[in-house]
Amino acid sequence: MNVKPRAIDPRVVQIVLLGAFLTLGVLGRDFDLRWQQAALTFAAAIASQAFWLRRLGLADVGYLSAIVTGFGLSILVRADNLWVHPLLAALAISSKFTLRVDGRHVFNPANLGAVLAAWVLPGAWISPGQWGSDLAAGAWFLAMGSLVTGRARRLDAGWCFLAFFMALASLRVLVLGQPPGVIANQATNGALLLFAFFMISDPMTTPLHRHARVGYCALVAAAAFLWQYLLFAPHALVSALFLLSPVVVWLNRRLPAAGYRWRAAGGGDAGSQAGGEGAGSRAGGEGAGSQAGAKQLLESGR
């Protein structure tokens, strides 16, 4: 009898890589992050996940997504106190279970936390420039990001966003008569690459249909470009993604497709297109309205 190898959940790979990024940042980039802030971030994320799983009676969901969010907030957010990080973690995780439409959460948790830090909470900020534009680091981000998004079957999202954004940035450089080195500097920007492969490519908050994903990535790229170079406002990437996240709901209804599920606890492919969310994600979803369907959708969510 042939035994099918057990698939590795893409979030496990993502956790390993985000942990490496955070370690690199702390040791090599002198991140202004206290160990107490990181510890409180993970504690709050895991505790919030446990609270909602218990409250909703969900089994076999696990805590991988909470750990991913903890890493994301630790990498992105800086604060001059100890309460901001755990508060953001609790709000980000809670949003997965409360801000839902058609059985899917609307906002990427780390993106929501970053926006709250940048625009709402006092004594908090995000520091996209901390990664710089090192060519070697940029190549590493590309390789590792491609590995994660490829396993999650969302490689198209990261590369489409990069293609559209860099096309607009290159056009601007040509129009302004700037040297070609400016384009290379932007293409190896660590914050841009992390955003492309670890945030906008989140399979739980991107459109389900491939054509819709391409259009959505183009829209986010255009919005981020205008935000940064026309409005000259900070935090263009996270702000554009946050503001346009509700568009995903409309796109999923206009172009329905089978839903995404992380690898089930008992085995199976993380990108399985059968069952669960796919049945309830179409234009209002037949099962999304029922209690059983909603529970199944929550169990498949991030």
Tab-separated table of C-alpha atoms in Angstrom, residues 14 18 41 45 65-77 88-89 91-96 105-118 126 194-195 198-200 202 205 238-239 241-242 245 302:
chain	number	residue	atom	x	y	z
A	14	GLN	CA	6.794	30.783	7.040
A	18	LEU	CA	10.136	34.931	9.691
A	41	THR	CA	3.404	39.902	21.404
A	45	ALA	CA	-1.451	36.391	20.060
A	65	SER	CA	-1.400	31.541	12.426
A	66	ALA	CA	-1.101	33.245	15.803
A	67	ILE	CA	2.647	32.605	15.762
A	68	VAL	CA	2.910	33.983	12.213
A	69	THR	CA	1.083	37.127	13.322
A	70	GLY	CA	3.384	37.428	16.348
A	71	PHE	CA	6.429	37.362	14.097
A	72	GLY	CA	4.864	39.826	11.663
A	73	LEU	CA	4.097	42.382	14.369
A	74	SER	CA	7.518	41.920	15.995
A	75	ILE	CA	9.213	42.613	12.663
A	76	LEU	CA	7.027	45.552	11.619
A	77	VAL	CA	6.024	47.468	14.739
A	88	LEU	CA	-2.021	44.948	18.646
A	89	ALA	CA	-1.598	41.168	18.756
A	91	LEU	CA	-6.763	43.011	18.156
A	92	ALA	CA	-5.157	41.430	15.095
A	93	ILE	CA	-6.032	37.866	16.130
A	94	SER	CA	-9.539	38.844	17.223
A	95	SER	CA	-10.195	40.444	13.839
A	96	LYS	CA	-9.910	37.019	12.201
A	105	HIS	CA	-11.689	37.244	7.443
A	106	VAL	CA	-11.374	40.564	5.668
A	107	PHE	CA	-8.008	41.867	6.858
A	108	ASN	CA	-4.587	40.307	7.073
A	109	PRO	CA	-3.952	40.330	10.861
A	110	ALA	CA	-0.397	41.677	10.697
A	111	ASN	CA	-1.478	44.338	8.195
A	112	LEU	CA	-4.279	45.460	10.503
A	113	GLY	CA	-1.868	45.627	13.444
A	114	ALA	CA	0.652	47.640	11.431
A	115	VAL	CA	-2.000	50.145	10.333
A	116	LEU	CA	-3.224	50.603	13.907
A	117	ALA	CA	0.363	51.184	15.032
A	118	ALA	CA	1.026	53.676	12.250
A	126	ILE	CA	6.298	51.053	11.845
A	194	LEU	CA	8.649	41.342	2.663
A	195	PHE	CA	5.315	42.971	1.849
A	198	PHE	CA	4.635	37.698	3.345
A	199	MET	CA	1.605	40.014	3.421
A	200	ILE	CA	-0.230	40.661	0.153
A	202	ASP	CA	-1.661	35.735	2.283
A	205	THR	CA	-7.141	37.424	2.374
A	238	VAL	CA	0.367	48.670	4.419
A	239	SER	CA	-2.111	51.532	4.045
A	241	LEU	CA	-3.512	46.978	1.327
A	242	PHE	CA	-5.655	47.820	4.347
A	245	SER	CA	-8.895	44.656	1.544
A	302	ARG	CA	-6.154	31.467	9.205
